[in-house]
């Protein structure tokens, strides 16, 4: 199950792990204009772990989900 909420400065997607077997904590994805963050609470440490992806990293991850094993380099360049 997942939820989608549109906040003032981000789109927030929460992934809920449902099932009969061991369940992981919810994952919250915050999509901002300049980055995407993934957050998950760790009950062992009582801390929220955060990973921040640049737009280029997110594009590479999206592409990687549909590719076979291997090493790839994105051909899209960003100006700036």
N, CA, C and O atoms as a printed pandas DataFrame, in Angstrom:
     atom_number atom_name residue_name chain_id  residue_number  x_coord  y_coord  z_coord
0              1         N          UNK        A               1    0.841   -1.161    0.000
1              2        CA          UNK        A               1    0.000    0.000    0.000
2              3         C          UNK        A               1    0.892    1.231    0.000
3              4         O          UNK        A               1    1.998    1.199    0.539
4              5         N          UNK        A               2    0.419    2.308   -0.598
5              6        CA          UNK        A               2    1.148    3.560   -0.537
6              7         C          UNK        A               2    0.172    4.726   -0.549
7              8         O          UNK        A               2   -0.972    4.605   -0.986
8              9         N          UNK        A               3    0.659    5.857   -0.057
9             10        CA          UNK        A               3   -0.137    7.076   -0.075
10            11         C          UNK        A               3    0.642    8.153   -0.818
11            12         O          UNK        A               3    1.871    8.112   -0.872
12            13         N          UNK        A               4   -0.075    9.119   -1.392
13            14        CA          UNK        A               4    0.525   10.261   -2.065
14            15         C          UNK        A               4   -0.136   11.512   -1.518
15            16         O          UNK        A               4   -1.362   11.615   -1.491
16            17         N          UNK        A               5    0.684   12.468   -1.081
17            18        CA          UNK        A               5    0.180   13.743   -0.582
18            19         C          UNK        A               5    0.969   14.858   -1.257
19            20         O          UNK        A               5    2.182   14.750   -1.434
20            21         N          UNK        A               6    0.277   15.925   -1.632
21            22        CA          UNK        A               6    0.928   17.083   -2.228
22            23         C          UNK        A               6    1.012   18.174   -1.177
23            24         O          UNK        A               6    0.002   18.754   -0.779
24            25         N          UNK        A               7    2.233   18.443   -0.734
25            26        CA          UNK        A               7    2.490   19.491    0.243
26            27         C          UNK        A               7    2.844   20.777   -0.493
27            28         O          UNK        A               7    2.882   20.802   -1.724
28            29         N          UNK        A               8    3.103   21.841    0.256
29            30        CA          UNK        A               8    3.441   23.130   -0.334
30            31         C          UNK        A               8    4.664   23.044   -1.236
31            32         O          UNK        A               8    4.639   23.547   -2.360
32            33         N          UNK        A               9    5.746   22.406   -0.752
33            34        CA          UNK        A               9    6.997   22.394   -1.502
34            35         C          UNK        A               9    7.457   21.002   -1.924
35            36         O          UNK        A               9    8.573   20.851   -2.421
36            37         N          UNK        A              10    6.616   19.977   -1.734
37            38        CA          UNK        A              10    7.044   18.619   -2.065
38            39         C          UNK        A              10    5.838   17.714   -2.301
39            40         O          UNK        A              10    4.739   17.963   -1.806
40            41         N          UNK        A              11    6.078   16.672   -3.063
41            42        CA          UNK        A              11    5.136   15.568   -3.158
42            43         C          UNK        A              11    5.669   14.482   -2.238
43            44         O          UNK        A              11    6.841   14.115   -2.324
44            45         N          UNK        A              12    4.809   13.958   -1.349
45            46        CA          UNK        A              12    5.238   12.990   -0.350
46            47         C          UNK        A              12    4.553   11.652   -0.634
47            48         O          UNK        A              12    3.326   11.562   -0.648
48            49         N          UNK        A              13    5.362   10.621   -0.860
49            50        CA          UNK        A              13    4.857    9.269   -1.072
50            51         C          UNK        A              13    5.311    8.433    0.117
51            52         O          UNK        A              13    6.489    8.444    0.473
52            53         N          UNK        A              14    4.381    7.711    0.731
53            54        CA          UNK        A              14    4.709    6.819    1.838
54            55         C          UNK        A              14    4.415    5.388    1.408
55            56         O          UNK        A              14    3.297    5.070    1.001
56            57         N          UNK        A              15    5.429    4.523    1.502
57            58        CA          UNK        A              15    5.291    3.109    1.164
58            59         C          UNK        A              15    5.095    2.324    2.450
59            60         O          UNK        A              15    5.929    2.391    3.353
60            61         N          UNK        A              16    4.001    1.584    2.537
61            62        CA          UNK        A              16    3.672    0.798    3.720
62            63         C          UNK        A              16    3.904   -0.666    3.387
63            64         O          UNK        A              16    3.340   -1.182    2.422
64            65         N          UNK        A              17    4.731   -1.341    4.180
65            66        CA          UNK        A              17    5.045   -2.752    3.966
66            67         C          UNK        A              17    3.954   -3.598    4.612
67            68         O          UNK        A              17    3.880   -3.691    5.837
68            69         N          UNK        A              18    3.109   -4.212    3.791
69            70        CA          UNK        A              18    2.002   -5.039    4.293
70            71         C          UNK        A              18    2.283   -6.507    4.002
71            72         O          UNK        A              18    2.892   -6.838    2.984
72            73         N          UNK        A              19    1.848   -7.368    4.878
73            74        CA          UNK        A              19    2.005   -8.788    4.634
74            75         C          UNK        A              19    2.065   -9.570    5.926
75            76         O          UNK        A              19    2.114   -8.997    7.015
76            77         N          UNK        A              20    2.062  -10.882    5.795
77            78        CA          UNK        A              20    2.071  -11.755    6.967
78            79         C          UNK        A              20    3.475  -11.954    7.517
79            80         O          UNK        A              20    3.639  -12.220    8.707
80            81         N          UNK        A              21    4.486  -11.830    6.672
81            82        CA          UNK        A              21    5.862  -12.053    7.108
82            83         C          UNK        A              21    6.410  -10.787    7.754
83            84         O          UNK        A              21    5.699   -9.795    7.911
84            85         N          UNK        A              22    7.704  -10.841    8.131
85            86        CA          UNK        A              22    8.358   -9.692    8.770
86            87         C          UNK        A              22    8.110   -8.425    7.963
87            88         O          UNK        A              22    8.337   -8.397    6.753
88            89         N          UNK        A              23    7.648   -7.383    8.633
89            90        CA          UNK        A              23    7.365   -6.123    7.972
90            91         C          UNK        A              23    8.443   -5.102    8.304
91            92         O          UNK        A              23    8.893   -5.008    9.446
92            93         N          UNK        A              24    8.845   -4.350    7.312
93            94        CA          UNK        A              24    9.780   -3.251    7.522
94            95         C          UNK        A              24    8.997   -1.986    7.835
95            96         O          UNK        A              24    7.797   -1.907    7.569
96            97         N          UNK        A              25    9.675   -1.005    8.396
97            98        CA          UNK        A              25    9.041    0.271    8.706
98            99         C          UNK        A              25    8.672    0.993    7.410
99           100         O          UNK        A              25    9.243    0.721    6.354
100          101         N          UNK        A              26    7.712    1.912    7.501
101          102        CA          UNK        A              26    7.287    2.686    6.337
102          103         C          UNK        A              26    8.473    3.465    5.761
103          104         O          UNK        A              26    9.379    3.871    6.488
104          105         N          UNK        A              27    8.446    3.662    4.455
105          106        CA          UNK        A              27    9.437    4.486    3.772
106          107         C          UNK        A              27    8.711    5.715    3.255
107          108         O          UNK        A              27    7.684    5.603    2.586
108          109         N          UNK        A              28    9.248    6.891    3.568
109          110        CA          UNK        A              28    8.658    8.142    3.104
110          111         C          UNK        A              28    9.585    8.762    2.071
111          112         O          UNK        A              28   10.781    8.928    2.309
112          113         N          UNK        A              29    9.011    9.103    0.914
113          114        CA          UNK        A              29    9.764    9.702   -0.183
114          115         C          UNK        A              29    9.261   11.122   -0.370
115          116         O          UNK        A              29    8.077   11.337   -0.629
116          117         N          UNK        A              30   10.158   12.091   -0.239
117          118        CA          UNK        A              30    9.819   13.501   -0.413
118          119         C          UNK        A              30   10.454   13.982   -1.709
119          120         O          UNK        A              30   11.678   13.993   -1.835
120          121         N          UNK        A              31    9.624   14.382   -2.680
121          122        CA          UNK        A              31   10.128   14.864   -3.964
122          123         C          UNK        A              31   10.058   16.387   -3.993
123          124         O          UNK        A              31    8.976   16.971   -4.062
124          125         N          UNK        A              32   11.230   17.021   -3.941
125          126        CA          UNK        A              32   11.357   18.466   -4.018
126          127         C          UNK        A              32   11.820   18.841   -5.428
127          128         O          UNK        A              32   12.089   17.961   -6.245
128          129         N          UNK        A              33   11.913   20.131   -5.714
129          130        CA          UNK        A              33   12.397   20.576   -7.019
130          131         C          UNK        A              33   13.854   20.181   -7.260
131          132         O          UNK        A              33   14.224   19.830   -8.381
132          133         N          UNK        A              34   14.684   20.237   -6.209
133          134        CA          UNK        A              34   16.119   20.042   -6.387
134          135         C          UNK        A              34   16.670   18.721   -5.857
135          136         O          UNK        A              34   17.858   18.444   -6.019
136          137         N          UNK        A              35   15.824   17.897   -5.224
137          138        CA          UNK        A              35   16.294   16.613   -4.706
138          139         C          UNK        A              35   15.101   15.742   -4.312
139          140         O          UNK        A              35   13.959   16.200   -4.258
140          141         N          UNK        A              36   15.400   14.492   -4.042
141          142        CA          UNK        A              36   14.421   13.541   -3.525
142          143         C          UNK        A              36   15.037   12.913   -2.285
143          144         O          UNK        A              36   16.189   12.482   -2.315
144          145         N          UNK        A              37   14.271   12.856   -1.186
145          146        CA          UNK        A              37   14.772   12.203    0.019
146          147         C          UNK        A              37   13.939   10.960    0.309
147          148         O          UNK        A              37   12.730   10.932    0.079
148          149         N          UNK        A              38   14.615    9.935    0.819
149          150        CA          UNK        A              38   13.964    8.715    1.287
150          151         C          UNK        A              38   14.250    8.615    2.768
151          152         O          UNK        A              38   15.402    8.738    3.185
152          153         N          UNK        A              39   13.219    8.392    3.573
153          154        CA          UNK        A              39   13.377    8.328    5.022
154          155         C          UNK        A              39   12.729    7.061    5.559
155          156         O          UNK        A              39   11.664    6.646    5.101
156          157         N          UNK        A              40   13.397    6.449    6.546
157          158        CA          UNK        A              40   12.850    5.274    7.208
158          159         C          UNK        A              40   13.318    5.260    8.655
159          160         O          UNK        A              40   14.506    5.416    8.938
160          161         N          UNK        A              41   12.379    5.074    9.559
161          162        CA          UNK        A              41   12.680    4.986   10.983
162          163         C          UNK        A              41   13.284    3.633   11.291
163          164         O          UNK        A              41   12.802    2.606   10.813
164          165         N          UNK        A              42   14.347    3.630   12.095
165          166        CA          UNK        A              42   15.009    2.398   12.526
166          167         C          UNK        A              42   14.661    2.166   13.990
167          168         O          UNK        A              42   15.137    2.900   14.857
168          169         N          UNK        A              43   13.834    1.151   14.287
169          170        CA          UNK        A              43   13.416    0.926   15.670
170          171         C          UNK        A              43   14.563    0.494   16.588
171          172         O          UNK        A              43   14.465    0.650   17.805
172          173         N          UNK        A              44   15.640   -0.045   16.026
173          174        CA          UNK        A              44   16.776   -0.469   16.856
174          175         C          UNK        A              44   17.529    0.720   17.429
175          176         O          UNK        A              44   18.031    0.658   18.552
176          177         N          UNK        A              45   17.610    1.800   16.662
177          178        CA          UNK        A              45   18.358    2.979   17.110
178          179         C          UNK        A              45   17.443    4.143   17.459
179          180         O          UNK        A              45   17.900    5.151   17.998
180          181         N          UNK        A              46   16.155    4.013   17.157
181          182        CA          UNK        A              46   15.171    5.076   17.358
182          183         C          UNK        A              46   15.570    6.345   16.599
183          184         O          UNK        A              46   15.380    7.460   17.085
184          185         N          UNK        A              47   16.128    6.153   15.400
185          186        CA          UNK        A              47   16.528    7.258   14.536
186          187         C          UNK        A              47   15.888    7.116   13.160
187          188         O          UNK        A              47   15.594    6.007   12.715
188          189         N          UNK        A              48   15.676    8.237   12.497
189          190        CA          UNK        A              48   15.220    8.230   11.111
190          191         C          UNK        A              48   16.444    8.339   10.223
191          192         O          UNK        A              48   17.244    9.262   10.376
192          193         N          UNK        A              49   16.596    7.402    9.295
193          194        CA          UNK        A              49   17.696    7.433    8.338
194          195         C          UNK        A              49   17.206    8.104    7.063
195          196         O          UNK        A              49   16.110    7.817    6.582
196          197         N          UNK        A              50   18.025    9.000    6.521
197          198        CA          UNK        A              50   17.631    9.751    5.329
198          199         C          UNK        A              50   18.686    9.584    4.247
199          200         O          UNK        A              50   19.887    9.664    4.507
200          201         N          UNK        A              51   18.215    9.352    3.035
201          202        CA          UNK        A              51   19.065    9.307    1.847
202          203         C          UNK        A              51   18.575   10.414    0.929
203          204         O          UNK        A              51   17.373   10.538    0.691
204          205         N          UNK        A              52   19.498   11.223    0.411
205          206        CA          UNK        A              52   19.146   12.312   -0.494
206          207         C          UNK        A              52   19.715   12.015   -1.871
207          208         O          UNK        A              52   20.906   11.742   -2.020
208          209         N          UNK        A              53   18.841   12.072   -2.882
209          210        CA          UNK        A              53   19.238   11.834   -4.269
210          211         C          UNK        A              53   19.095   13.122   -5.070
211          212         O          UNK        A              53   18.122   13.858   -4.905
212          213         N          UNK        A              54   20.065   13.391   -5.934
213          214        CA          UNK        A              54   19.950   14.513   -6.867
214          215         C          UNK        A              54   18.991   14.083   -7.983
215          216         O          UNK        A              54   18.701   12.895   -8.125
216          217         N          UNK        A              55   18.501   15.039   -8.770
217          218        CA          UNK        A              55   17.654   14.650   -9.900
218          219         C          UNK        A              55   18.359   13.673  -10.856
219          220         O          UNK        A              55   17.718   12.770  -11.395
220          221         N          UNK        A              56   19.667   13.845  -11.069
221          222        CA          UNK        A              56   20.408   12.933  -11.951
222          223         C          UNK        A              56   20.473   11.523  -11.355
223          224         O          UNK        A              56   20.326   10.536  -12.076
224          225         N          UNK        A              57   20.694   11.428  -10.038
225          226        CA          UNK        A              57   20.724   10.117   -9.389
226          227         C          UNK        A              57   19.355    9.443   -9.481
227          228         O          UNK        A              57   19.273    8.237   -9.712
228          229         N          UNK        A              58   18.293   10.207   -9.301
229          230        CA          UNK        A              58   16.943    9.650   -9.404
230          231         C          UNK        A              58   16.678    9.141  -10.821
231          232         O          UNK        A              58   16.091    8.074  -10.996
232          233         N          UNK        A              59   17.106    9.894  -11.823
233          234        CA          UNK        A              59   16.939    9.457  -13.210
234          235         C          UNK        A              59   17.710    8.168  -13.467
235          236         O          UNK        A              59   17.208    7.264  -14.135
236          237         N          UNK        A              60   18.940    8.080  -12.934
237          238        CA          UNK        A              60   19.732    6.861  -13.096
238          239         C          UNK        A              60   19.062    5.680  -12.399
239          240         O          UNK        A              60   19.027    4.578  -12.946
240          241         N          UNK        A              61   18.532    5.899  -11.199
241          242        CA          UNK        A              61   17.842    4.829  -10.479
242          243         C          UNK        A              61   16.622    4.357  -11.254
243          244         O          UNK        A              61   16.380    3.156  -11.372
244          245         N          UNK        A              62   15.864    5.291  -11.775
245          246        CA          UNK        A              62   14.677    4.939  -12.560
246          247         C          UNK        A              62   15.067    4.090  -13.767
247          248         O          UNK        A              62   14.416    3.087  -14.057
248          249         N          UNK        A              63   16.119    4.485  -14.464
249          250        CA          UNK        A              63   16.591    3.718  -15.618
250          251         C          UNK        A              63   17.101    2.351  -15.194
251          252         O          UNK        A              63   16.851    1.356  -15.874
252          253         N          UNK        A              64   17.822    2.294  -14.066
253          254        CA          UNK        A              64   18.430    1.041  -13.610
254          255         C          UNK        A              64   17.394   -0.014  -13.277
255          256         O          UNK        A              64   17.667   -1.207  -13.408
256          257         N          UNK        A              65   16.224    0.395  -12.854
257          258        CA          UNK        A              65   15.186   -0.574  -12.490
258          259         C          UNK        A              65   14.710   -1.388  -13.689
259          260         O          UNK        A              65   14.097   -2.441  -13.516
260          261         N          UNK        A              66   14.984   -0.911  -14.901
261          262        CA          UNK        A              66   14.518   -1.586  -16.108
262          263         C          UNK        A              66   15.649   -2.139  -16.963
263          264         O          UNK        A              66   15.425   -2.506  -18.116
264          265         N          UNK        A              67   16.869   -2.204  -16.415
265          266        CA          UNK        A              67   18.014   -2.674  -17.186
266          267         C          UNK        A              67   18.567   -3.970  -16.605
267          268         O          UNK        A              67   18.408   -4.238  -15.414
268          269         N          UNK        A              68   19.222   -4.780  -17.451
269          270        CA          UNK        A              68   19.875   -5.986  -16.935
270          271         C          UNK        A              68   21.160   -5.624  -16.202
271          272         O          UNK        A              68   21.598   -4.474  -16.231
272          273         N          UNK        A              69   21.763   -6.619  -15.542
273          274        CA          UNK        A              69   23.001   -6.430  -14.806
274          275         C          UNK        A              69   24.074   -5.849  -15.715
275          276         O          UNK        A              69   24.175   -6.226  -16.883
276          277         N          UNK        A              70   24.881   -4.926  -15.176
277          278        CA          UNK        A              70   25.955   -4.336  -15.962
278          279         C          UNK        A              70   26.359   -2.991  -15.407
279          280         O          UNK        A              70   25.871   -2.560  -14.362
280          281         N          UNK        A              71   27.261   -2.329  -16.121
281          282        CA          UNK        A              71   27.721   -0.987  -15.753
282          283         C          UNK        A              71   27.254   -0.038  -16.835
283          284         O          UNK        A              71   27.439   -0.307  -18.022
284          285         N          UNK        A              72   26.656    1.055  -16.441
285          286        CA          UNK        A              72   26.061    1.990  -17.385
286          287         C          UNK        A              72   26.475    3.415  -17.041
287          288         O          UNK        A              72   26.773    3.721  -15.887
288          289         N          UNK        A              73   26.492    4.273  -18.033
289          290        CA          UNK        A              73   26.718    5.702  -17.831
290          291         C          UNK        A              73   25.580    6.442  -18.519
291          292         O          UNK        A              73   25.259    6.172  -19.677
292          293         N          UNK        A              74   24.980    7.366  -17.803
293          294        CA          UNK        A              74   23.888    8.147  -18.358
294          295         C          UNK        A              74   24.425    9.034  -19.470
295          296         O          UNK        A              74   25.472    9.664  -19.318
296          297         N          UNK        A              75   23.709    9.084  -20.589
297          298        CA          UNK        A              75   24.141    9.921  -21.700
298          299         C          UNK        A              75   23.531   11.314  -21.634
299          300         O          UNK        A              75   23.944   12.208  -22.372
300          301         N          UNK        A              76   22.558   11.504  -20.762
301          302        CA          UNK        A              76   21.921   12.802  -20.599
302          303         C          UNK        A              76   22.826   13.702  -19.775
303          304         O          UNK        A              76   23.266   13.308  -18.695
304          305         N          UNK        A              77   23.108   14.891  -20.260
305          306        CA          UNK        A              77   23.915   15.834  -19.508
306          307         C          UNK        A              77   23.031   16.951  -19.002
307          308         O          UNK        A              77   22.019   17.294  -19.614
308          309         N          UNK        A              78   23.429   17.514  -17.873
309          310        CA          UNK        A              78   22.667   18.614  -17.304
310          311         C          UNK        A              78   23.452   19.897  -17.485
311          312         O          UNK        A              78   24.668   19.926  -17.293
312          313         N          UNK        A              79   22.766   20.934  -17.848
313          314        CA          UNK        A              79   23.419   22.240  -17.982
314          315         C          UNK        A              79   23.414   22.955  -16.659
315          316         O          UNK        A              79   22.589   22.659  -15.795
316          317         N          UNK        A              80   24.316   23.885  -16.485
317          318        CA          UNK        A              80   24.268   24.602  -15.243
318          319         C          UNK        A              80   25.429   25.372  -14.922
319          320         O          UNK        A              80   25.472   26.018  -13.874
